[in-house]
mmCIF file of C-alpha atoms in Angstrom:
data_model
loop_
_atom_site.group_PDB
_atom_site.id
_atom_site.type_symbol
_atom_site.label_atom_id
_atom_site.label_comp_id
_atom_site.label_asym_id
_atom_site.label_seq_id
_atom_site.Cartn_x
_atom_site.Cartn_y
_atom_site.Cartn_z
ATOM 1 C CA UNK A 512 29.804 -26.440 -23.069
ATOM 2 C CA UNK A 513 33.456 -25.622 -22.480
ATOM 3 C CA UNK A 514 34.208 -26.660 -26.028
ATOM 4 C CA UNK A 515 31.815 -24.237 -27.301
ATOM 5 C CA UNK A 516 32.364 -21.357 -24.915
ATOM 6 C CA UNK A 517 35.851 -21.428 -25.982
ATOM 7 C CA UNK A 518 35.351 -21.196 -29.741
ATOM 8 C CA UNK A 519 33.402 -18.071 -28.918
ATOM 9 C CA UNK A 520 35.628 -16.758 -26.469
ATOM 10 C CA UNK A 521 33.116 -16.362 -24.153
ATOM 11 C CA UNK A 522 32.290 -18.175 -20.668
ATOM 12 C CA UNK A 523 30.775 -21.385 -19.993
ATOM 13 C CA UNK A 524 28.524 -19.371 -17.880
ATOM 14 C CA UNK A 525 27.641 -16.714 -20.329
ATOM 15 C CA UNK A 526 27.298 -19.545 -22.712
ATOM 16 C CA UNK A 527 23.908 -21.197 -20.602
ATOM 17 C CA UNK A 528 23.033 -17.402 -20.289
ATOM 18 C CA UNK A 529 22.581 -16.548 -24.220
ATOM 19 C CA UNK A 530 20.995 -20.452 -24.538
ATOM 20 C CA UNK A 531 18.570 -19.468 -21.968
ATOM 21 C CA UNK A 532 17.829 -16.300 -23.667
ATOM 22 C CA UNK A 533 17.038 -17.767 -26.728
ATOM 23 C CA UNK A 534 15.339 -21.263 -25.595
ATOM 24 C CA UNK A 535 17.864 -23.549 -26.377
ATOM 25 C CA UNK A 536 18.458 -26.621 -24.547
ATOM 26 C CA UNK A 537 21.436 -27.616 -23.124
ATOM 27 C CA UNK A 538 23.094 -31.268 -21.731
ATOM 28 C CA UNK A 539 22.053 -31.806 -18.083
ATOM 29 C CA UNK A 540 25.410 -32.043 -15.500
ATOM 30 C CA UNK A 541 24.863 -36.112 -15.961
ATOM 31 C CA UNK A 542 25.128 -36.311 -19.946
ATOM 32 C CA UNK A 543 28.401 -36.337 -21.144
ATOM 33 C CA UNK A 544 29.309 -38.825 -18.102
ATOM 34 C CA UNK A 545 26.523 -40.986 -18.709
ATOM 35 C CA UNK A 546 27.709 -40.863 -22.750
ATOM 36 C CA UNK A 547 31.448 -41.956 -21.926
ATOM 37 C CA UNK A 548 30.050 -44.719 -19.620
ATOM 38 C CA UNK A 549 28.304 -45.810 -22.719
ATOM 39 C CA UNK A 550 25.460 -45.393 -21.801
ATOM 40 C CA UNK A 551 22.443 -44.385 -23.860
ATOM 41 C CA UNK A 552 21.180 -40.735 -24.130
ATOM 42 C CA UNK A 553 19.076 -38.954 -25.660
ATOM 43 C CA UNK A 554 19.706 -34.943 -26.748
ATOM 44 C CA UNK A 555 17.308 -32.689 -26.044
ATOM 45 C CA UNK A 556 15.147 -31.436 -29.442
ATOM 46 C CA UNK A 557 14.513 -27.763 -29.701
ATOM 47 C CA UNK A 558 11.471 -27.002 -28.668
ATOM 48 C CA UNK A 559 8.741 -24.870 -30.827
ATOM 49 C CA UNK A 560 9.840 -20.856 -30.477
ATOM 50 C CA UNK A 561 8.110 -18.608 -27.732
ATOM 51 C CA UNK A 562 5.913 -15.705 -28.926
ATOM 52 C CA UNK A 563 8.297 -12.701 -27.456
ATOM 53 C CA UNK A 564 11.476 -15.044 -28.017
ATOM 54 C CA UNK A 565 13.604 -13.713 -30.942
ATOM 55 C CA UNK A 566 15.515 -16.554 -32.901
ATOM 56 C CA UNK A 567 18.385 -14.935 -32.385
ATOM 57 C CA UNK A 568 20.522 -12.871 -29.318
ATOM 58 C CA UNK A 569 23.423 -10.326 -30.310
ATOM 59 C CA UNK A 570 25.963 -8.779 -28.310
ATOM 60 C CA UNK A 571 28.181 -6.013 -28.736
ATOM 61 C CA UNK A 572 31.347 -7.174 -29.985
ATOM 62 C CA UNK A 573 33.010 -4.110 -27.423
ATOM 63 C CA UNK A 574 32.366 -6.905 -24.899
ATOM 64 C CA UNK A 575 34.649 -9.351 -26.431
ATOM 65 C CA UNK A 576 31.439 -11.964 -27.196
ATOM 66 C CA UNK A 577 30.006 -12.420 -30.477
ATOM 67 C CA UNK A 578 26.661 -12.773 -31.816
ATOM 68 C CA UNK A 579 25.380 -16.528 -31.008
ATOM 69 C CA UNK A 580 22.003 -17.429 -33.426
ATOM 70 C CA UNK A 581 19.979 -20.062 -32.931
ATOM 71 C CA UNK A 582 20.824 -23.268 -33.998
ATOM 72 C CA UNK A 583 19.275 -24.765 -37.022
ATOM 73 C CA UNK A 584 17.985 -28.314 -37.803
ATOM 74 C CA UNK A 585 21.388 -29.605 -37.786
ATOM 75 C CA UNK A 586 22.458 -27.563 -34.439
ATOM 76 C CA UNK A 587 25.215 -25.845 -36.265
ATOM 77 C CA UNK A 588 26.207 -22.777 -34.288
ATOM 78 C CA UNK A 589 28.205 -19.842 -36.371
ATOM 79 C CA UNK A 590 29.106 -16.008 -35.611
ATOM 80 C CA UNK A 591 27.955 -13.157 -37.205
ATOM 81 C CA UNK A 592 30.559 -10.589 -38.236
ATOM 82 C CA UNK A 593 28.335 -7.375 -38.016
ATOM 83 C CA UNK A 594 25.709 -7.915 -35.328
ATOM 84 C CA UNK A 595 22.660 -5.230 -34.780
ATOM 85 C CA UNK A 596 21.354 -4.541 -31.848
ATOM 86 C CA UNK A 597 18.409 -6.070 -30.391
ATOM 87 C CA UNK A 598 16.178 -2.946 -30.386
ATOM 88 C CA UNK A 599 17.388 -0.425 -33.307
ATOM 89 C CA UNK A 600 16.834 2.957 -33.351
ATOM 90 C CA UNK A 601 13.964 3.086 -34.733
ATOM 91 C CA UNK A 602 12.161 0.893 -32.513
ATOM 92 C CA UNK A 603 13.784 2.798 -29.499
ATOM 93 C CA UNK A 604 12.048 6.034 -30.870
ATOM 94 C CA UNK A 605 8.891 4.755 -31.103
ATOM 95 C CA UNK A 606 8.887 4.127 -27.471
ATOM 96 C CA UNK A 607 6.756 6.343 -25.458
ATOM 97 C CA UNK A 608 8.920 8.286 -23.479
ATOM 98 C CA UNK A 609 8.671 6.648 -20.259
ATOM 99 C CA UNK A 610 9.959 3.662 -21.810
ATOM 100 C CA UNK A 611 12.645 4.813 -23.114
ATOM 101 C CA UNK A 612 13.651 6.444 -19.961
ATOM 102 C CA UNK A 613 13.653 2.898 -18.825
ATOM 103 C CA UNK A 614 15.727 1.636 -21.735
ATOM 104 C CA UNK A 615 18.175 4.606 -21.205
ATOM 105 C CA UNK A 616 18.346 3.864 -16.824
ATOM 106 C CA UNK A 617 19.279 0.138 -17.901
ATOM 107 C CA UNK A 618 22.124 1.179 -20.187
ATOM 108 C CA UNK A 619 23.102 4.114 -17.946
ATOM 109 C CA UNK A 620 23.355 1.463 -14.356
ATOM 110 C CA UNK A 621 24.659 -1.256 -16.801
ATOM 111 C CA UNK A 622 27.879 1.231 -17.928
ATOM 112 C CA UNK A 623 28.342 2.433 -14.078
ATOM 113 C CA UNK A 624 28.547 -1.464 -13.324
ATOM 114 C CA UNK A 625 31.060 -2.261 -15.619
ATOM 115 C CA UNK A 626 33.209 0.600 -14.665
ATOM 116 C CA UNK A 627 33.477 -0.428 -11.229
ATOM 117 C CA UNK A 628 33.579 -4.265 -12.212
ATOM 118 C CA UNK A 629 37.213 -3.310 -14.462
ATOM 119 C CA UNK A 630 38.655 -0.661 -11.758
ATOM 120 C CA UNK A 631 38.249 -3.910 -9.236
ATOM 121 C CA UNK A 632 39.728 -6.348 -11.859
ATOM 122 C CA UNK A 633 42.648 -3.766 -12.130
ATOM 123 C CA UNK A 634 43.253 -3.209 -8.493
ATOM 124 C CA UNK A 635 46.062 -4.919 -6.956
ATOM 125 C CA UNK A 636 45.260 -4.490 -3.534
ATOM 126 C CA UNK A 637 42.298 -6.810 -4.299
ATOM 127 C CA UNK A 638 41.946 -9.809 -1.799
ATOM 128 C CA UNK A 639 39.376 -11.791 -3.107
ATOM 129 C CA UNK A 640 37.269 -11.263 -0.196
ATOM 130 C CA UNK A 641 34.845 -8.892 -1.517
ATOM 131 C CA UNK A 642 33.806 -7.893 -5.171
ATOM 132 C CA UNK A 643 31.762 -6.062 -7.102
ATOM 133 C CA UNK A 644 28.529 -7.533 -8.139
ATOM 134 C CA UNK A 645 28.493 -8.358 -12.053
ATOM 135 C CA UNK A 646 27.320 -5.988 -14.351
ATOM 136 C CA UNK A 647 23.455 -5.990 -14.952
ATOM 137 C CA UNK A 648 23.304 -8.367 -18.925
ATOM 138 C CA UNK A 649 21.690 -6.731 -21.461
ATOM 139 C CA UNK A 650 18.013 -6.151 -22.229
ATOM 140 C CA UNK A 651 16.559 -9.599 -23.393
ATOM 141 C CA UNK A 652 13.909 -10.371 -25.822
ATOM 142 C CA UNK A 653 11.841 -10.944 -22.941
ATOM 143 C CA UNK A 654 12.432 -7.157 -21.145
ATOM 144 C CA UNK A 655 12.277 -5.702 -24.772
ATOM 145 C CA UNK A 656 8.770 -7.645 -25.495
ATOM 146 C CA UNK A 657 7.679 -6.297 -22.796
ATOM 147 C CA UNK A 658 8.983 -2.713 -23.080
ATOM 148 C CA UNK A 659 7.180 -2.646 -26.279
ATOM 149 C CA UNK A 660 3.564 -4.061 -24.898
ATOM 150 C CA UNK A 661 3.800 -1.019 -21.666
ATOM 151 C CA UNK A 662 4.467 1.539 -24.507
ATOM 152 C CA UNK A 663 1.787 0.692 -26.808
ATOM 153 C CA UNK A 664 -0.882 0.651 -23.745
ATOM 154 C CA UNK A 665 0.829 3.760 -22.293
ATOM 155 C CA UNK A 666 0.343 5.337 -25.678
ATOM 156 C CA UNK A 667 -3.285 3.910 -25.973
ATOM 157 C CA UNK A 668 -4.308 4.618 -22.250
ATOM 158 C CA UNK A 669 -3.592 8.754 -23.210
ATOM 159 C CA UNK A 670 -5.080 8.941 -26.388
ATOM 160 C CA UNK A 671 -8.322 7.090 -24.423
ATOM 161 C CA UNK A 672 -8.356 9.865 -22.099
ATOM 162 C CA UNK A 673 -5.997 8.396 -19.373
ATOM 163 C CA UNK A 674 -2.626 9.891 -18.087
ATOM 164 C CA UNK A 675 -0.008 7.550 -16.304
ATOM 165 C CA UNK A 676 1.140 8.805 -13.166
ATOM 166 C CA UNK A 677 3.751 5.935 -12.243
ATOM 167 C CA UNK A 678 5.642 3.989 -14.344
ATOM 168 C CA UNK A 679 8.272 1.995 -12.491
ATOM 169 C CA UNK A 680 10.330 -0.497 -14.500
ATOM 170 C CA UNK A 681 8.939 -3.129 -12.603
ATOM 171 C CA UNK A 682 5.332 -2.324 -14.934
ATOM 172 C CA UNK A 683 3.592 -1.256 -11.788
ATOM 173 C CA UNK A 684 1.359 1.215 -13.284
ATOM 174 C CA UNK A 685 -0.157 3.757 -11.959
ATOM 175 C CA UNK A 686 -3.099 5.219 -14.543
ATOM 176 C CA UNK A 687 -5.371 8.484 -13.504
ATOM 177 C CA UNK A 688 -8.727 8.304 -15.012
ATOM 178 C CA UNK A 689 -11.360 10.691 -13.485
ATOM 179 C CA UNK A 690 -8.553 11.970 -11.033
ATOM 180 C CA UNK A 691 -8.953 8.524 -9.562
ATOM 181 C CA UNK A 692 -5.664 6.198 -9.153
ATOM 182 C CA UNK A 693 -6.072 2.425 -11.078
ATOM 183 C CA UNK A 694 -3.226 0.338 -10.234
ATOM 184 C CA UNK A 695 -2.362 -1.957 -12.358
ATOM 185 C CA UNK A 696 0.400 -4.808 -13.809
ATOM 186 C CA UNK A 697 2.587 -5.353 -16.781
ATOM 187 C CA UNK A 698 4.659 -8.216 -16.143
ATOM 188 C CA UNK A 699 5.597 -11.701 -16.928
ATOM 189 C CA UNK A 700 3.606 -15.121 -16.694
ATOM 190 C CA UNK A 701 5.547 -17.007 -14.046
ATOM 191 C CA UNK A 702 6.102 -20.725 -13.540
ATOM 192 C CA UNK A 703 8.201 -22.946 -10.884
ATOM 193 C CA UNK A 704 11.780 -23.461 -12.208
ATOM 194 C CA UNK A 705 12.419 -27.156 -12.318
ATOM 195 C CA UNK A 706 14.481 -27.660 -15.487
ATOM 196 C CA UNK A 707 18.198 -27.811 -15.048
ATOM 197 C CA UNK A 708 19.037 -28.190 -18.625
ATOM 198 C CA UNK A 709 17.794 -24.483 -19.578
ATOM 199 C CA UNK A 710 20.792 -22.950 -17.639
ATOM 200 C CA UNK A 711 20.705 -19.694 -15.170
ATOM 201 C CA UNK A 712 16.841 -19.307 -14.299
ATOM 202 C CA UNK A 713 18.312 -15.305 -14.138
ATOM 203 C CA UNK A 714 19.282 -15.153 -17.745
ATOM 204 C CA UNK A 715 15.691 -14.776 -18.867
ATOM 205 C CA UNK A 716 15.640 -10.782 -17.919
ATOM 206 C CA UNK A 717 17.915 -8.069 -16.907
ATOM 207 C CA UNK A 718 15.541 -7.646 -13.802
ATOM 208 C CA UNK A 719 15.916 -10.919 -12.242
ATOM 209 C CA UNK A 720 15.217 -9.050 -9.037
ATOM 210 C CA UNK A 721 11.371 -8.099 -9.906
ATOM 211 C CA UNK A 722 10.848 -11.720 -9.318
ATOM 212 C CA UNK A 723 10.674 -14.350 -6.618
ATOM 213 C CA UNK A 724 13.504 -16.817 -6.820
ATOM 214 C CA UNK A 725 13.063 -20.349 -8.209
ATOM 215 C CA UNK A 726 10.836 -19.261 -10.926
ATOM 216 C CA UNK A 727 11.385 -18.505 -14.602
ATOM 217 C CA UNK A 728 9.279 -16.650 -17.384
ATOM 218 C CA UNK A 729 7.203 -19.020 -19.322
ATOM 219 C CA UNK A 730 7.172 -16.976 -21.959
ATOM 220 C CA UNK A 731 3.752 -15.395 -21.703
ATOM 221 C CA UNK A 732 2.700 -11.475 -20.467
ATOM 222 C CA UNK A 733 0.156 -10.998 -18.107
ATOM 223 C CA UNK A 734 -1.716 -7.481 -17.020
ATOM 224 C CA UNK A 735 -3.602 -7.033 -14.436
ATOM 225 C CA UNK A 736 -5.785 -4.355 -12.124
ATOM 226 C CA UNK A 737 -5.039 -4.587 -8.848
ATOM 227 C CA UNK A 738 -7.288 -1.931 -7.964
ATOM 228 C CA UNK A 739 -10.199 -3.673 -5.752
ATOM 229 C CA UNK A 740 -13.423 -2.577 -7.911
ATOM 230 C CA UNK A 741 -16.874 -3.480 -6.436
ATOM 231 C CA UNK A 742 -17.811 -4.958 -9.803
ATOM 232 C CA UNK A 743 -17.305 -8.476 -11.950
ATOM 233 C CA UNK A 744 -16.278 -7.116 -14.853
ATOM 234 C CA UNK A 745 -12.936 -8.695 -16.265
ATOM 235 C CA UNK A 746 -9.413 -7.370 -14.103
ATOM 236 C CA UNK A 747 -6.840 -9.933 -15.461
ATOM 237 C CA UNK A 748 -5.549 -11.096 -18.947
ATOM 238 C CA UNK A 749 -3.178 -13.391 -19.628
ATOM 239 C CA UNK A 750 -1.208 -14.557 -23.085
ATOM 240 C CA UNK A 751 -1.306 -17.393 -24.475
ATOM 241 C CA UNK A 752 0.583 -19.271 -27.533
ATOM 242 C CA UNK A 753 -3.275 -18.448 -29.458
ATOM 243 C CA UNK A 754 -3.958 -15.357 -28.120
ATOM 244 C CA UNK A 755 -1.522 -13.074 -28.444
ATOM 245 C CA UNK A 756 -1.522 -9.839 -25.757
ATOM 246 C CA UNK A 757 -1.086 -7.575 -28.267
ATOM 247 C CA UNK A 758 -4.856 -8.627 -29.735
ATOM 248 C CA UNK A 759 -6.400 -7.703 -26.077
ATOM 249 C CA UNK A 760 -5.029 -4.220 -25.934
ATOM 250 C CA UNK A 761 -8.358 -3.124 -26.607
ATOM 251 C CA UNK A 762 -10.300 -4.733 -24.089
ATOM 252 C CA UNK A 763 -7.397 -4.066 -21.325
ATOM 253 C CA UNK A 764 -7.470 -0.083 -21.898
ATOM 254 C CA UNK A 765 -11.355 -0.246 -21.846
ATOM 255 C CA UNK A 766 -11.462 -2.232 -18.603
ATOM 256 C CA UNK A 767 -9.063 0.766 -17.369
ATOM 257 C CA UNK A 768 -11.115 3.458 -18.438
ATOM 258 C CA UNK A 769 -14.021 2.208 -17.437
ATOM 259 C CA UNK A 770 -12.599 1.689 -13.625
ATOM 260 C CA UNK A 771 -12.523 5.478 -13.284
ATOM 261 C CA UNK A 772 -16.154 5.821 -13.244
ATOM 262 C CA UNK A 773 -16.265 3.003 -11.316
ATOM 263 C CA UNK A 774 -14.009 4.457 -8.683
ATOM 264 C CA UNK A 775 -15.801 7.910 -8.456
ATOM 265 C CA UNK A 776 -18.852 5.595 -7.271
ATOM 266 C CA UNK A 777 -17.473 3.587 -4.908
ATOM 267 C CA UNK A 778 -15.560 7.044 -4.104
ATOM 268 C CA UNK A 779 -19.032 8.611 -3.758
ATOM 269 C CA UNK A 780 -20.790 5.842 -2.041
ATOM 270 C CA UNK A 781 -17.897 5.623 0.981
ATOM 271 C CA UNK A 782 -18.110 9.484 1.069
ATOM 272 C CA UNK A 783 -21.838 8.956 1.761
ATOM 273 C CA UNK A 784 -21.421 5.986 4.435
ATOM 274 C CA UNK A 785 -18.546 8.373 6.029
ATOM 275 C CA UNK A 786 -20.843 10.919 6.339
ATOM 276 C CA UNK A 787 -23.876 8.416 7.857
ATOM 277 C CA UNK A 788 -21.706 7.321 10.405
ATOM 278 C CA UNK A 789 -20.979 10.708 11.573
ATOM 279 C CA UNK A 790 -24.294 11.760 11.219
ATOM 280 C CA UNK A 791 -25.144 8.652 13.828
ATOM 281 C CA UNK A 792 -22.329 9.923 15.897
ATOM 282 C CA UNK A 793 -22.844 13.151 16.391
ATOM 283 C CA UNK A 794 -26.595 12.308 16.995
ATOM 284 C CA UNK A 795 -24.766 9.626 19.408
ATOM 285 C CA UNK A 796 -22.796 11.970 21.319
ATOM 286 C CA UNK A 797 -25.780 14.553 21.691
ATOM 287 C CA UNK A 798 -27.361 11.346 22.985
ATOM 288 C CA UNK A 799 -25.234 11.147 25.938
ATOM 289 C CA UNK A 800 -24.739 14.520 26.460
ATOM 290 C CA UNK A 801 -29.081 15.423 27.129
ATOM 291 C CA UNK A 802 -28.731 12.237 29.109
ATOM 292 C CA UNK A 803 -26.148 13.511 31.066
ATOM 293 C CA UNK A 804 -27.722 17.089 31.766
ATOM 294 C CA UNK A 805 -30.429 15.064 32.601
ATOM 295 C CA UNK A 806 -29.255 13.253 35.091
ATOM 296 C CA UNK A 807 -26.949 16.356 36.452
ATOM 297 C CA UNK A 808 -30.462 17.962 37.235
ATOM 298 C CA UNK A 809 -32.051 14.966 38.621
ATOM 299 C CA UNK A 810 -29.046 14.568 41.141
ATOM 300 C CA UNK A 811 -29.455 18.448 41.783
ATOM 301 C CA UNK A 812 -33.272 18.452 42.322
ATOM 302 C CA UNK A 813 -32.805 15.328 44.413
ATOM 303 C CA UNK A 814 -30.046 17.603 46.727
ATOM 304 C CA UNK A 815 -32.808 19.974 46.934
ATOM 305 C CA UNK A 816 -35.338 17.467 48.155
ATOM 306 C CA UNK A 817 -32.647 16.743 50.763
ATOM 307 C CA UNK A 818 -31.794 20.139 51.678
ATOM 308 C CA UNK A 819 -35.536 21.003 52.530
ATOM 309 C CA UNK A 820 -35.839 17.715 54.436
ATOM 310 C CA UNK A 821 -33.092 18.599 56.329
ATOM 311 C CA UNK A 822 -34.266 22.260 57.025
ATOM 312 C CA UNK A 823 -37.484 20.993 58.810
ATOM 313 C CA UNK A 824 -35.408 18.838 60.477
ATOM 314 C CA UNK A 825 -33.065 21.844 61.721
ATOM 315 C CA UNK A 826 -36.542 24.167 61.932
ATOM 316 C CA UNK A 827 -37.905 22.270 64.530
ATOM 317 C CA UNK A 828 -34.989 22.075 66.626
ATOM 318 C CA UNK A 829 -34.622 25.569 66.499
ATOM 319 C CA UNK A 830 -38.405 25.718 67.408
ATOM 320 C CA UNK A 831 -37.632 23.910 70.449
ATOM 321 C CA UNK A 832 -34.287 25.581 71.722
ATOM 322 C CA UNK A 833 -36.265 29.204 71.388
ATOM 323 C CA UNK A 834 -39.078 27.692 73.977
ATOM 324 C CA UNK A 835 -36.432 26.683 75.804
ATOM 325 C CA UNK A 836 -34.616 29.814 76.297
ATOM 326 C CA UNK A 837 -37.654 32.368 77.226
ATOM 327 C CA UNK A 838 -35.333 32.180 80.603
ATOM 328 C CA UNK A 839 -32.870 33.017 79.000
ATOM 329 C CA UNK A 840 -32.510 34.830 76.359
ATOM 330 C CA UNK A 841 -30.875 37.941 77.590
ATOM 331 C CA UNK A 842 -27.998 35.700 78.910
ATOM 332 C CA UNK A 843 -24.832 35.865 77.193
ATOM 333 C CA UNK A 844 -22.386 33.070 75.712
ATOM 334 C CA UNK A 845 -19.170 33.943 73.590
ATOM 335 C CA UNK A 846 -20.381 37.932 73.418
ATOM 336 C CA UNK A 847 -23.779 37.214 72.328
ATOM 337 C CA UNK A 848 -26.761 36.538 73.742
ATOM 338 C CA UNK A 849 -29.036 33.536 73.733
ATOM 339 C CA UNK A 850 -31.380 35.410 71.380
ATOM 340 C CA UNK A 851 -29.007 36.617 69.199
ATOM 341 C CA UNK A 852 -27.321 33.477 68.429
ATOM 342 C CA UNK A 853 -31.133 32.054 67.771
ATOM 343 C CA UNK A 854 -31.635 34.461 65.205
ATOM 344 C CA UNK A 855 -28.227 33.806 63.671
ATOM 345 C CA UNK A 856 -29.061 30.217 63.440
ATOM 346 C CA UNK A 857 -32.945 31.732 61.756
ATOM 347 C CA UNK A 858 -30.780 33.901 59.079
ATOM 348 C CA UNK A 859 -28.561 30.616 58.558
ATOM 349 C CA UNK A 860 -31.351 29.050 57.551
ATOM 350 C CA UNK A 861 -33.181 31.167 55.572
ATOM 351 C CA UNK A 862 -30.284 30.921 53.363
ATOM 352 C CA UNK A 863 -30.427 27.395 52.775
ATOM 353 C CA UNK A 864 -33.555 26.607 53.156
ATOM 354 C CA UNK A 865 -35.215 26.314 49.585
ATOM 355 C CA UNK A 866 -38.635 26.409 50.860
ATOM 356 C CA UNK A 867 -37.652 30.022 51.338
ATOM 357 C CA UNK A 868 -36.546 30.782 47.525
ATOM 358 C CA UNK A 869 -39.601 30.743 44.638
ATOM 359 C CA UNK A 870 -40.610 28.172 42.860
ATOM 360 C CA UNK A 871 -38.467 29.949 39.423
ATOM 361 C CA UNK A 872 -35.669 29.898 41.860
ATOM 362 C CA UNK A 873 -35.955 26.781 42.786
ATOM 363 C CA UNK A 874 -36.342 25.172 39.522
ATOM 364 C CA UNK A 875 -33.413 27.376 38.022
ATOM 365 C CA UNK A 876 -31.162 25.750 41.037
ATOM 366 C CA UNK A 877 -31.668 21.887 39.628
ATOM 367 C CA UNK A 878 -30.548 23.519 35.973
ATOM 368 C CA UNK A 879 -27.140 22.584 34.861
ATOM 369 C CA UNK A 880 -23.916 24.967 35.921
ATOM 370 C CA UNK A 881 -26.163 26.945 38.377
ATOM 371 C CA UNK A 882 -26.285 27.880 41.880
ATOM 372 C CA UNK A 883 -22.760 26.347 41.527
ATOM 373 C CA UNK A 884 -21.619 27.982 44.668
ATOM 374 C CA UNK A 885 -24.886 26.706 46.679
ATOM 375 C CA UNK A 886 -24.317 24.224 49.597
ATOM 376 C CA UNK A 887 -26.606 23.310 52.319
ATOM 377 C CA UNK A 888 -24.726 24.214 55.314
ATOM 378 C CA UNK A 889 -21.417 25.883 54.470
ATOM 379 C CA UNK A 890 -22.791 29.002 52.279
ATOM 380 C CA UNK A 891 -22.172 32.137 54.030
#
């Protein structure tokens, strides 16, 4: 690998990265030891090419690293004088133009990286002890696969009758049908990264951190809804070497058309059960409410029953002091006499007493927030 890297004037490293890109194997740590041991060995073949996996990855020649093709039958590797890029112009411009703000971001964070990457190679007062991270790599064939997939269902979702919302680079869409939000996925199949030979599991895409570590593309799209949907009708497709994504555009922007109606139902139908349970809450809460006025009277008509028990009680003692004090009653205690303090005790009770009161009054006492004031003993 340093051999080669060195004819191209490029680095070992950047060397597994453009073999990675482009599916070519390369020797595991243990070959070339194992080979000078003389020991037996056998190269890896190249293996059958990737739908989404051009057969060839160019660089800009500005970068000092030339264009690397794929190797034939005989593994001969050779530059290319005047490479192109990856996506031309004309591809670029049929982009929808969310894409190509994506395609424009990339190049735009890519040049601010490199900037600061050669003002720290050309600082002097650099220790070594911190850095600038590399420079995001180029767009592969992988990002630009599926750059061109999210366009064409961008572009089909709108003329359906759609309009995307959000659009994040990550292909996290978010698609408006019926004024109702369907989320849904653009991304890459996934698999467990277990080959050493295929180089930095990173190289595969510019966006290495969209994805959970130890796990490479396998060369494969998948979309998805994630929008639940109370329904069984199909939410996920994935690629395969015989069925191409591209083929179940279709079916994909029907499935997300036909979640908007979908949504306005289940919409509807929680709207509905929202509206139930308040119904059965409020008719709750008035519940508890008679049943407490209810029992506020009962506890008031019961303090009545008490009151008037008590009166007779307090009548017949006053009964009994008046026989008492025919003797007496001109005598005087505190500046009053014995008969005038009887019939204050009389009045006193008159007041209380709800024998005394009619039977509307009485029955408008045990009513709720009434005869607040009213007290057996202390009124007055």
């Amino acid at each position: 690998m340093e051999q080669v890297a060195a004819d191209l004037e490029i680095s070992p490293k950047r060397l597994k990265i453009l073999c990675h890109r482009v599916d070519v194997p390369i020797p595991i740590d243990e070959f070339w030891a194992k080979k000078k041991a003389g020991e037996t060995v056998e190269a890896s073949s190249l293996p059958t090419q990737k739908r989404g996996v051009q057969g060839f990855v160019k660089i800009r020649l500005s970068e000092g690293i030339s264009c690397l093709e794929t190797p034939t039958a005989d593994h001969s590797v050779h530059q290319e004088i005047t490479p192109e890029p990856v996506l031309s112009a004309h591809d670029y411009k049929r982009l929808h133009p969310k894409i190509r703000f994506w395609v424009d971001e990339h190049k735009r964070i890519q040049a601010e990286q490199r900037r600061a990457k050669l003002q720290e190679q050309n600082d002097p007062s650099f220790d070594g002890w911190s850095w600038v991270d590399d420079p995001r790599i180029d767009l592969t064939t992988r990002d630009i696969y599926r750059f061109q997939f999210t366009s064409s269902l961008l572009y089909a979702i709108e003329k359906a009758g759609g309009r995307v919302a959000e659009s994040p680079v990550s292909g996290r869409l978010v698609v408006l049908v019926d004024n109702e939000k369907i989320e849904c996925t653009v991304v890459e199949k996934m698999a467990r990264w277990r080959s050493r030979s295929l180089g930095d599991p990173d190289a595969w895409s510019a966006y290495p951190e969209h994805h959970s570590g130890g796990l490479h593309s396998t060369g494969f799209l998948r979309v998805e809804i994630t929008t639940h949907l109370n329904t069984i009708r199909q939410r996920k497709w994935i690629e395969a070497s015989d069925k191409r994504i591209e083929t179940q555009l279709s079916s994909i922007v029907a499935e997300i058309l036909a979640a908007g109606p979908v949504l306005v139902e289940m919409r509807s139908a929680r709207e509905e059960r929202e509206k139930q349970y308040e119904k059965e809450r409020a008719e709750e809460r008035e519940r508890v409410r008679l049943q407490r006025l209810d029992n506020e009277r009962w506890s008031k008509f019961q303090k009545l029953a008490i009151d008037w028990e008590e009166c007779r009680r307090i009548r017949v003692f006053l009964d009994a002091l008046r026989e008492k004090a025919k003797s007496d009653t001109d005598t005087v205690v505190d500046d009053r006499t014995i008969a005038d303090w009887i019939a204050w005790a009389e009045a006193r009770l008159s007041q209380v007493d709800p024998a005394q009161r009619s039977a509307i009054e009485i029955v408008e006492a045990f009513m709720p927030d009434r005869w607040a004031g009213y007290s057996s003993y202390g009124a007055g």
